[in-house]
PDB file of C-alpha atoms and ligand atoms in Angstrom:
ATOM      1  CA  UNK B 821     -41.492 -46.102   4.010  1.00  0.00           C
ATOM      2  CA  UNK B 822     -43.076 -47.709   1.242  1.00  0.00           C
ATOM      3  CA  UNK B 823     -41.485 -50.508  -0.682  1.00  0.00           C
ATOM      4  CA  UNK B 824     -41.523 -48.644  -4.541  1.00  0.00           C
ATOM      5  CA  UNK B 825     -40.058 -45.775  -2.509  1.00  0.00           C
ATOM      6  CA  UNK B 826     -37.389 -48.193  -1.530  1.00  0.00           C
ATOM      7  CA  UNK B 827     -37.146 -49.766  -4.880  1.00  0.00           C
ATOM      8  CA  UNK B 828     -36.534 -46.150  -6.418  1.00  0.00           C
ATOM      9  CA  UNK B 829     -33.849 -45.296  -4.118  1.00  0.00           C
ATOM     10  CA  UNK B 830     -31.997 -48.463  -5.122  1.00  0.00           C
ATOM     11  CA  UNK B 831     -31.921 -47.700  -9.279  1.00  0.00           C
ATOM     12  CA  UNK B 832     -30.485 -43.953  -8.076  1.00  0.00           C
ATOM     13  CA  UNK B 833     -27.513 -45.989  -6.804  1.00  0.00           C
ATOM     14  CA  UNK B 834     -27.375 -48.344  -9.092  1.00  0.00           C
ATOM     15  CA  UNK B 835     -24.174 -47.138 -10.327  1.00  0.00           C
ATOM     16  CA  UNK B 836     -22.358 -46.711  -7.182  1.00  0.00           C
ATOM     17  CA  UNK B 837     -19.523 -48.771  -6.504  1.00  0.00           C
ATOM     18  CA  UNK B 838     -19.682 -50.374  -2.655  1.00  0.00           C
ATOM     19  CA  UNK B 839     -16.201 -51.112  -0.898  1.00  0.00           C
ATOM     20  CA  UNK B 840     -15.762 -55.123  -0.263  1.00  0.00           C
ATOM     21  CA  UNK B 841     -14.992 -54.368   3.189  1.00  0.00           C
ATOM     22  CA  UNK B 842     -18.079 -54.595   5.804  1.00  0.00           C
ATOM     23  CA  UNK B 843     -17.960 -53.536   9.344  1.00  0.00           C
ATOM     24  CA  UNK B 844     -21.483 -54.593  11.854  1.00  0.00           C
ATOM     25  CA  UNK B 845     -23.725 -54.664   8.579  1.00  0.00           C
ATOM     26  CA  UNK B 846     -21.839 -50.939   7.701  1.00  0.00           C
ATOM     27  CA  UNK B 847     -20.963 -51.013   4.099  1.00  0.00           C
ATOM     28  CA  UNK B 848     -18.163 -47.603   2.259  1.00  0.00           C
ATOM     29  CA  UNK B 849     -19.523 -46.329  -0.997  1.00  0.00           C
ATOM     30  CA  UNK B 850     -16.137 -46.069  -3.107  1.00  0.00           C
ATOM     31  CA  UNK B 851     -17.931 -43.402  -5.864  1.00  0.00           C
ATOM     32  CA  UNK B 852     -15.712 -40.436  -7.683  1.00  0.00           C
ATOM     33  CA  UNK B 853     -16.837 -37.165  -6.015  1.00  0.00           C
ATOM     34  CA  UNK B 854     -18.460 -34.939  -7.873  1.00  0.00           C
ATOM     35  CA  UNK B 855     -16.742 -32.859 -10.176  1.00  0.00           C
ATOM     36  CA  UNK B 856     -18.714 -29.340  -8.621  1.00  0.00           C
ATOM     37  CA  UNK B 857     -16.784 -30.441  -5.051  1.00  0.00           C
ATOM     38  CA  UNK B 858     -12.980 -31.675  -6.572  1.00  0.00           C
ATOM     39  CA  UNK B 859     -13.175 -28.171  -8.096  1.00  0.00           C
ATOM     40  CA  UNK B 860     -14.316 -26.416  -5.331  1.00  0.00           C
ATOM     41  CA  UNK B 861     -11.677 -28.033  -3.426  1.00  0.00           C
ATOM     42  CA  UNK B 862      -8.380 -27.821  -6.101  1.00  0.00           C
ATOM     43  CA  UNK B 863      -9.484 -23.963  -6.347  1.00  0.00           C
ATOM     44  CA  UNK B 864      -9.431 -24.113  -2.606  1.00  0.00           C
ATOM     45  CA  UNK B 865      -6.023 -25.474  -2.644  1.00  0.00           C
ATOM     46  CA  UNK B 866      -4.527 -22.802  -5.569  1.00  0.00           C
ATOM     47  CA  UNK B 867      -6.226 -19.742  -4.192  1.00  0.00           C
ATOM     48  CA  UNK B 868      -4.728 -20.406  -0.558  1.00  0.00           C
ATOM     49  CA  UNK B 869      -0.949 -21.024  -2.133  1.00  0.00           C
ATOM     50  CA  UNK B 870      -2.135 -17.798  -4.857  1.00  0.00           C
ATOM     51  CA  UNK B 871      -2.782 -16.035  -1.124  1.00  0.00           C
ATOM     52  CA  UNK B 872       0.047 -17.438   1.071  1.00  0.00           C
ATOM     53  CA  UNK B 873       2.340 -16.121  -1.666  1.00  0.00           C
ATOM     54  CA  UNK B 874       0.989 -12.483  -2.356  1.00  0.00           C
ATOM     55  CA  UNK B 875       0.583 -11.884   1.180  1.00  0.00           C
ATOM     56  CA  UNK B 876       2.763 -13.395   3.199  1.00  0.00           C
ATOM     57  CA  UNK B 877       6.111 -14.986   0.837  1.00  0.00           C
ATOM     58  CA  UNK B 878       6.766 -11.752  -1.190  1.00  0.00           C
ATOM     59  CA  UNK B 879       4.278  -9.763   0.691  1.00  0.00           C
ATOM     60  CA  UNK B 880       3.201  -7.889  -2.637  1.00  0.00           C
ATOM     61  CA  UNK B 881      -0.176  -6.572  -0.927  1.00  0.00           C
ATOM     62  CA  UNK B 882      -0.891  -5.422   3.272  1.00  0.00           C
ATOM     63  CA  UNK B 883      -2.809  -7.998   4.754  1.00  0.00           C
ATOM     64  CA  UNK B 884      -6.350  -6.583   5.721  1.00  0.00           C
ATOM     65  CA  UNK B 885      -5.175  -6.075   9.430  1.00  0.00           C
ATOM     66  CA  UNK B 886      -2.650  -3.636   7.866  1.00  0.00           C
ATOM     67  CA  UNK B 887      -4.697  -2.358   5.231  1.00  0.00           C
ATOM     68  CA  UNK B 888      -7.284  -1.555   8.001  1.00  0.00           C
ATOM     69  CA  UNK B 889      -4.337   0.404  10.291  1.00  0.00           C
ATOM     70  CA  UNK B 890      -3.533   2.712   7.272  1.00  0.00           C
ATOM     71  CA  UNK B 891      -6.930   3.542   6.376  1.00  0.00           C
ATOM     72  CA  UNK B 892      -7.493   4.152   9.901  1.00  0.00           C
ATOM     73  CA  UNK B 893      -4.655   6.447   9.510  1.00  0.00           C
ATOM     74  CA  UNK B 894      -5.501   8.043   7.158  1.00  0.00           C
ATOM     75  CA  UNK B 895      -9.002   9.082   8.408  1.00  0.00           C
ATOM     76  CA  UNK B 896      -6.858  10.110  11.635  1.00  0.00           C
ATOM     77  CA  UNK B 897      -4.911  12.679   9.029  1.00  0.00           C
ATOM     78  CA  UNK B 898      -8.095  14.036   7.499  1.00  0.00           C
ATOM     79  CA  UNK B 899      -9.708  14.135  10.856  1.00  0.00           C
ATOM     80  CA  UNK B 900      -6.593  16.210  12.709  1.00  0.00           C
ATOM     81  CA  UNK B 901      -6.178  18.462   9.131  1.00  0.00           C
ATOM     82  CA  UNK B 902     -10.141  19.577   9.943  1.00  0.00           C
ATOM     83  CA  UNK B 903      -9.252  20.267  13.526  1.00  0.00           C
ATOM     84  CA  UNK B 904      -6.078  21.958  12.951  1.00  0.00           C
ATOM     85  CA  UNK B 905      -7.701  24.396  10.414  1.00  0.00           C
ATOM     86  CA  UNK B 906     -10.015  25.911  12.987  1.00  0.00           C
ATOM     87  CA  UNK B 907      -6.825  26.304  14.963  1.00  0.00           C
ATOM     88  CA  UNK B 908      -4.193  24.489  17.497  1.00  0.00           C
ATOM     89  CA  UNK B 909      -5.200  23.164  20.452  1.00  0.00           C
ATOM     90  CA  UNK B 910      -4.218  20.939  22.774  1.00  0.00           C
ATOM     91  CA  UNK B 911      -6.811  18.250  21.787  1.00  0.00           C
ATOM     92  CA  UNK B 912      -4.933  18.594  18.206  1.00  0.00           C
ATOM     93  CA  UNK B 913      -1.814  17.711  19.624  1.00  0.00           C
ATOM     94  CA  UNK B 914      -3.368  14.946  21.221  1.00  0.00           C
ATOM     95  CA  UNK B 915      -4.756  13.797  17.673  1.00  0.00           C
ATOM     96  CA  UNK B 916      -0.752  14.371  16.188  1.00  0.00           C
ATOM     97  CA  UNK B 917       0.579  12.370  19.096  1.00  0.00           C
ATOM     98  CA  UNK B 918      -1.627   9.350  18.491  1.00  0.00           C
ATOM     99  CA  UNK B 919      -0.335   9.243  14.453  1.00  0.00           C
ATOM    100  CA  UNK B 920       2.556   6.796  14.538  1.00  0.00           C
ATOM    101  CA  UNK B 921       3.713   8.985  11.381  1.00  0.00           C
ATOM    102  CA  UNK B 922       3.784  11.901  13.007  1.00  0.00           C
ATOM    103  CA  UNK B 923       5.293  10.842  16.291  1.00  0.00           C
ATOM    104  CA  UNK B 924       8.129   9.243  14.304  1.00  0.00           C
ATOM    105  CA  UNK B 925       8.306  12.559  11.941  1.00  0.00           C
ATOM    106  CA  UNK B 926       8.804  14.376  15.662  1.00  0.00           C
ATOM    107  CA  UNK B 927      11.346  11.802  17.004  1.00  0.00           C
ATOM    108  CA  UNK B 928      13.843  12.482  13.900  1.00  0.00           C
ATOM    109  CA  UNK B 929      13.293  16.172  14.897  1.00  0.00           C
ATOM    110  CA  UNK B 930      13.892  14.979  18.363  1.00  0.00           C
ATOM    111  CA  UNK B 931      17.400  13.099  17.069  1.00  0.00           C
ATOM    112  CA  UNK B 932      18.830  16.148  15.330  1.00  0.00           C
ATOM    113  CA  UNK B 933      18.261  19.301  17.638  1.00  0.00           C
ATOM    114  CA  UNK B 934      17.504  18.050  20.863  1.00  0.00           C
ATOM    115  CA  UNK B 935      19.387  15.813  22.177  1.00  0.00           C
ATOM    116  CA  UNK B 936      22.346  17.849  22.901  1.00  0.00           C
ATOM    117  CA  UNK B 937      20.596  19.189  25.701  1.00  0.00           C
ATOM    118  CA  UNK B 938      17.674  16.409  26.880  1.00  0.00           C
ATOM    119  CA  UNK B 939      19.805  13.958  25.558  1.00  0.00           C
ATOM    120  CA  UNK B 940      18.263  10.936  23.430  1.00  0.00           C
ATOM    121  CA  UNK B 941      15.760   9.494  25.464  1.00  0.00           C
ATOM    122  CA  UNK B 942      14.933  12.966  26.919  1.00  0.00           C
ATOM    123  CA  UNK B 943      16.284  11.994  30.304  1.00  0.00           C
ATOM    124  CA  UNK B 944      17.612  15.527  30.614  1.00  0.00           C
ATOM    125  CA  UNK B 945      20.845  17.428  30.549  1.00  0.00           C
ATOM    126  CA  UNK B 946      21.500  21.210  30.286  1.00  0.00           C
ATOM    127  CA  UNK B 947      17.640  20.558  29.457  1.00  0.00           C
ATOM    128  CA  UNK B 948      15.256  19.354  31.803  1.00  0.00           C
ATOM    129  CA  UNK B 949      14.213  15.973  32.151  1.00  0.00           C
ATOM    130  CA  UNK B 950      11.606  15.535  29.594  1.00  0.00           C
ATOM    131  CA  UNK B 951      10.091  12.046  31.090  1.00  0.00           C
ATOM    132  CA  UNK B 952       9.076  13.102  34.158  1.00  0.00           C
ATOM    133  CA  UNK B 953       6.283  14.341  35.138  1.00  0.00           C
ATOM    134  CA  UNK B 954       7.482  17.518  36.909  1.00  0.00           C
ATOM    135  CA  UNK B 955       7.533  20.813  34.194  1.00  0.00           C
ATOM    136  CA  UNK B 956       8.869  24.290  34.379  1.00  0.00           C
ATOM    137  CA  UNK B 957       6.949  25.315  31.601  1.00  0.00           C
ATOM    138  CA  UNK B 958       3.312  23.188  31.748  1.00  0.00           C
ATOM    139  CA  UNK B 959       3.241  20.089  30.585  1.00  0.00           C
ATOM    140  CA  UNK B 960       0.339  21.164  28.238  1.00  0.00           C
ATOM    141  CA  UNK B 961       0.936  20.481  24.482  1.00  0.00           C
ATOM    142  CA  UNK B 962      -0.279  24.140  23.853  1.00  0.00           C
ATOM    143  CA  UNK B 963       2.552  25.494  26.786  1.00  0.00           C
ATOM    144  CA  UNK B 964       5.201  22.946  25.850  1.00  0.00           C
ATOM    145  CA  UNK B 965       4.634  24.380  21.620  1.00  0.00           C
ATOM    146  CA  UNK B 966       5.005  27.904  22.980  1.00  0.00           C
ATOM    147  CA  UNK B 967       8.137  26.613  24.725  1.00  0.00           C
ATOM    148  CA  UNK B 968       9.465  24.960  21.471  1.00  0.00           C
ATOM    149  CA  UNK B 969       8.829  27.734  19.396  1.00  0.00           C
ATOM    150  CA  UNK B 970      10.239  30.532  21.285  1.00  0.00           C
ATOM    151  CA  UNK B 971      12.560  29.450  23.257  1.00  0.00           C
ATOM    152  CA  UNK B 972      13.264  30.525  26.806  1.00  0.00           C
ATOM    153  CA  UNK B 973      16.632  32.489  25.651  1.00  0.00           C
ATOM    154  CA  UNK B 974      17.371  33.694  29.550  1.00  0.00           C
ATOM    155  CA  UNK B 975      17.949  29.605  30.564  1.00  0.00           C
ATOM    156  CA  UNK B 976      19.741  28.920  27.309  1.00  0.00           C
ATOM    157  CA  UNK B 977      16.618  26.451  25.515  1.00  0.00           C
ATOM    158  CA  UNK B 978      16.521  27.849  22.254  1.00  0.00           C
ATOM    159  CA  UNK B 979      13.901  29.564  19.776  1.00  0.00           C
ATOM    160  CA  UNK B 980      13.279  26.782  17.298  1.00  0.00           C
ATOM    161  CA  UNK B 981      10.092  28.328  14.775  1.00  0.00           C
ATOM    162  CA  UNK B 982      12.046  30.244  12.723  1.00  0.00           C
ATOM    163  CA  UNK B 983      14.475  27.427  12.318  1.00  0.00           C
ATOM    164  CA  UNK B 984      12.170  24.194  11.888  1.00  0.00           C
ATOM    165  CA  UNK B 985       9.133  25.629  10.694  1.00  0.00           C
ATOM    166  CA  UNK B 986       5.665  24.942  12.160  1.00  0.00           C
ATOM    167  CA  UNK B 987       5.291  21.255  10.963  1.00  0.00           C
ATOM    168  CA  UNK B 988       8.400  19.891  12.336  1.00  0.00           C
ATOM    169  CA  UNK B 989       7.996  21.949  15.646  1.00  0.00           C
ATOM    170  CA  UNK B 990       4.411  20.584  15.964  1.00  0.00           C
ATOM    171  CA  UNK B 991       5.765  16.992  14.867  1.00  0.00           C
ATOM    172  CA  UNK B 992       7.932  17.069  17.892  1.00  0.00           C
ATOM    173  CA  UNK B 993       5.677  18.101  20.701  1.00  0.00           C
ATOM    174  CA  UNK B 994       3.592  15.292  19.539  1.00  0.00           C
ATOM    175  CA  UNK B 995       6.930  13.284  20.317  1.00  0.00           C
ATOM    176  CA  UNK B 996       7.595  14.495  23.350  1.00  0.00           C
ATOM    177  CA  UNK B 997       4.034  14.127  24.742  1.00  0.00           C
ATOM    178  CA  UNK B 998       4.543  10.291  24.258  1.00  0.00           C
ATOM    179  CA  UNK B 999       7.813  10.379  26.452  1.00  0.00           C
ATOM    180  CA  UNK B1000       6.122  12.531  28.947  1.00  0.00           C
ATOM    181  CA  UNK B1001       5.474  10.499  32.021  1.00  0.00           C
ATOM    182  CA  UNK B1002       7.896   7.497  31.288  1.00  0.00           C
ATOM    183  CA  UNK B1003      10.363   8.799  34.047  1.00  0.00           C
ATOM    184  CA  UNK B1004      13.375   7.660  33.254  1.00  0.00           C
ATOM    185  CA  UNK B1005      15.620   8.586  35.454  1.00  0.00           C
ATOM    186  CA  UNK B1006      17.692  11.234  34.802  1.00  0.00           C
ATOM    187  CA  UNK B1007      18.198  14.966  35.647  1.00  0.00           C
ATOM    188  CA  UNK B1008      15.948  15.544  38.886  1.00  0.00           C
ATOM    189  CA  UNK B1009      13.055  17.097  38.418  1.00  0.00           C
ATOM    190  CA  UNK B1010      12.655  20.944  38.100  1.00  0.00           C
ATOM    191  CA  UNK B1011       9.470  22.987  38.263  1.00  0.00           C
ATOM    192  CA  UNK B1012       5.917  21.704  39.245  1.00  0.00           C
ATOM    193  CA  UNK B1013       4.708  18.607  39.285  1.00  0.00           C
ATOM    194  CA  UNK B1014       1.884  18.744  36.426  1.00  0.00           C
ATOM    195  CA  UNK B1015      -0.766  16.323  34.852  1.00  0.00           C
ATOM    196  CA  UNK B1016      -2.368  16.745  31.490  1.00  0.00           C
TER     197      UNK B1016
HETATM  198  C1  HEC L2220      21.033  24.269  23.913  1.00  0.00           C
HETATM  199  C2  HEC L2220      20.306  23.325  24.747  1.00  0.00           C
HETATM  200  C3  HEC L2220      18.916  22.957  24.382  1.00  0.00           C
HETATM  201  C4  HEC L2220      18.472  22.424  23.208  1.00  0.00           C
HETATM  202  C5  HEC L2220      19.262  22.103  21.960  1.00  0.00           C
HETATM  203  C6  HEC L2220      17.064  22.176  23.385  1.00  0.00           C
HETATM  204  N1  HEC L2220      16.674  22.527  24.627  1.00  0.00           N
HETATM  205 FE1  HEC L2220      14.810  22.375  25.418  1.00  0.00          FE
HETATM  206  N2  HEC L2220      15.430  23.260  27.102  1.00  0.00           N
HETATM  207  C7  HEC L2220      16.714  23.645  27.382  1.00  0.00           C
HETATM  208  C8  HEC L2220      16.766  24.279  28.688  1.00  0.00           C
HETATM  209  C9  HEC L2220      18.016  24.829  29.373  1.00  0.00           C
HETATM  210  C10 HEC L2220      15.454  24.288  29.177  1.00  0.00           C
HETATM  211  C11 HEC L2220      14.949  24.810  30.536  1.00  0.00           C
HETATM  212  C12 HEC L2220      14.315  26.153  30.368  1.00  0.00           C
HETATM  213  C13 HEC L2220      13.890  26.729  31.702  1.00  0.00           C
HETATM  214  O1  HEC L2220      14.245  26.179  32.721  1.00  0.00           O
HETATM  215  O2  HEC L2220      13.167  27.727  31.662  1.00  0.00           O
HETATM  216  C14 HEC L2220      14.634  23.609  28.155  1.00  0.00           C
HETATM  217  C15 HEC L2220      13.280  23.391  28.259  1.00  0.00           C
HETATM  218  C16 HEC L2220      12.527  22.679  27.360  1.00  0.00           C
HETATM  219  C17 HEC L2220      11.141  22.375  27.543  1.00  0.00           C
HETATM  220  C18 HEC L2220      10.275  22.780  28.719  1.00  0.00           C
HETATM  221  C19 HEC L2220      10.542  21.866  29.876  1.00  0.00           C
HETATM  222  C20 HEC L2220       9.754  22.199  31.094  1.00  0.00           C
HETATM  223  O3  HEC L2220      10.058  21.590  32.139  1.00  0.00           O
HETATM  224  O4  HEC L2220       8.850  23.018  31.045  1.00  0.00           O
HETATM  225  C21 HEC L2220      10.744  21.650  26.455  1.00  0.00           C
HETATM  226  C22 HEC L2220       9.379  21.080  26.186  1.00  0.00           C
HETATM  227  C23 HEC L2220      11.891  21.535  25.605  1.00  0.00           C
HETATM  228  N3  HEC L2220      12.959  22.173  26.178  1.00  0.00           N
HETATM  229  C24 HEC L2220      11.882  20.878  24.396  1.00  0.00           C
HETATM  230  C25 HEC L2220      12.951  20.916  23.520  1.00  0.00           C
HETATM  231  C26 HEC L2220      12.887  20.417  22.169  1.00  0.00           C
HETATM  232  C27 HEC L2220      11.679  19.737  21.560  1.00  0.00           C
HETATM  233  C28 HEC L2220      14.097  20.649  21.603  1.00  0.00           C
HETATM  234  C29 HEC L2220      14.512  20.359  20.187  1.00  0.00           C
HETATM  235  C30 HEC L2220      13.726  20.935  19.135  1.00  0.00           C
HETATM  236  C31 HEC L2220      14.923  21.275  22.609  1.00  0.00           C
HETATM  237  N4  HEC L2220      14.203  21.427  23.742  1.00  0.00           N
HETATM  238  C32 HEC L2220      16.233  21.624  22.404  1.00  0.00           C
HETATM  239  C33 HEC L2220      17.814  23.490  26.577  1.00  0.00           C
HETATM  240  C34 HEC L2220      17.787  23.014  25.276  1.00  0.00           C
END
């Protein structure tokens, strides 16, 4: 605005260096950046390689997503623990079912003792289909544990508490509640057609 304002604003740059080239009256400052901004970008630079590296080379640490997933996991565990201390119930299978752990726990169960009869996918042999949604039993977590656990010795499924214990027998309900309802095909169905 004024010309000493001017004036002033020409000493500040009196030490900048201006580029010879000159484009419509546009002159380039050619001036070192300052030193707060070259190290804000070289620490830029190392912590991204530093981060690349740890996470994602040699994957030393879970990336947040993941680190998120297991602490949501974990609050699942505490949450279902609570639940199932007041008691089973079908809403605390439906807790068990939704922990990948525990589902995966069931499905090694699942591998070792029941296939003989459901066979592997649970498409059914001397056993019923398991994937459909037609049940002799109930296709309720609570009627399907009572099923697991004591068998039904008259059509040859067997007792399997004594044998697995309440963990693993509770780990593979949870597994086959996530098959239920995939109908593969497979034995026909047998019993009543049931929705949970
Ligand atoms: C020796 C063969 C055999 C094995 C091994 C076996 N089952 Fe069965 N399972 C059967 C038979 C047979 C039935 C049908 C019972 C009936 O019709 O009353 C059955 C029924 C069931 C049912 C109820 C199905 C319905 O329609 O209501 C469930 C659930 C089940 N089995 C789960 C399992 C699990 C889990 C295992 C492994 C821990 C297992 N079974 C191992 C033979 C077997």
């Amino acid at each position: 605005m004024s010309g000493n304002n001017d004036n002033a604003n020409r000493e500040a740059y009196v030490h900048d260096s201006i580029k010879e080239h000159e484009f419509d009256g546009i002159q380039e400052f050619d001036n070192k950046l300052p030193n707060w901004w070259l190290w804000t970008l070289y620490g830029a630079i190392v912590f991204a390689l530093i981060y690349w590296v740890v996470f994602h080379t040699l994957e030393i640490r879970p990336l947040p997503r993941e680190d998120f997933a297991a602490e949501m996991q974990e609050a699942q565990e505490i949450q279902l623990e609570r639940a199932a201390a007041a008691g089973l119930s079908n809403e605390t299978f439906d807790m068990m079912a939704a922990l990948e752990d525990r589902v995966a726990d069931g499905r090694e169960v699942f591998v070792k003792h029941c296939v003989a009869c459901h066979l592997d996918d649970g498409r059914g042999m001397v056993g019923p289909n398991l994937t459909d949604s037609v049940w002799v039993h109930g296709c309720e977590p609570m009627q399907m544990y009572d099923v697991v656990s004591d068998g039904i010795a008259a059509k040859g499924m067997p007792a399997w508490m004594n044998q697995l214990g309440p963990t693993r027998v509770q780990a593979v309900v949870a597994y086959v509640m996530t098959i239920r309802d995939t109908n593969i095909a497979g034995k026909a169905p047998e019993g009543e057609p049931c929705i949970y």
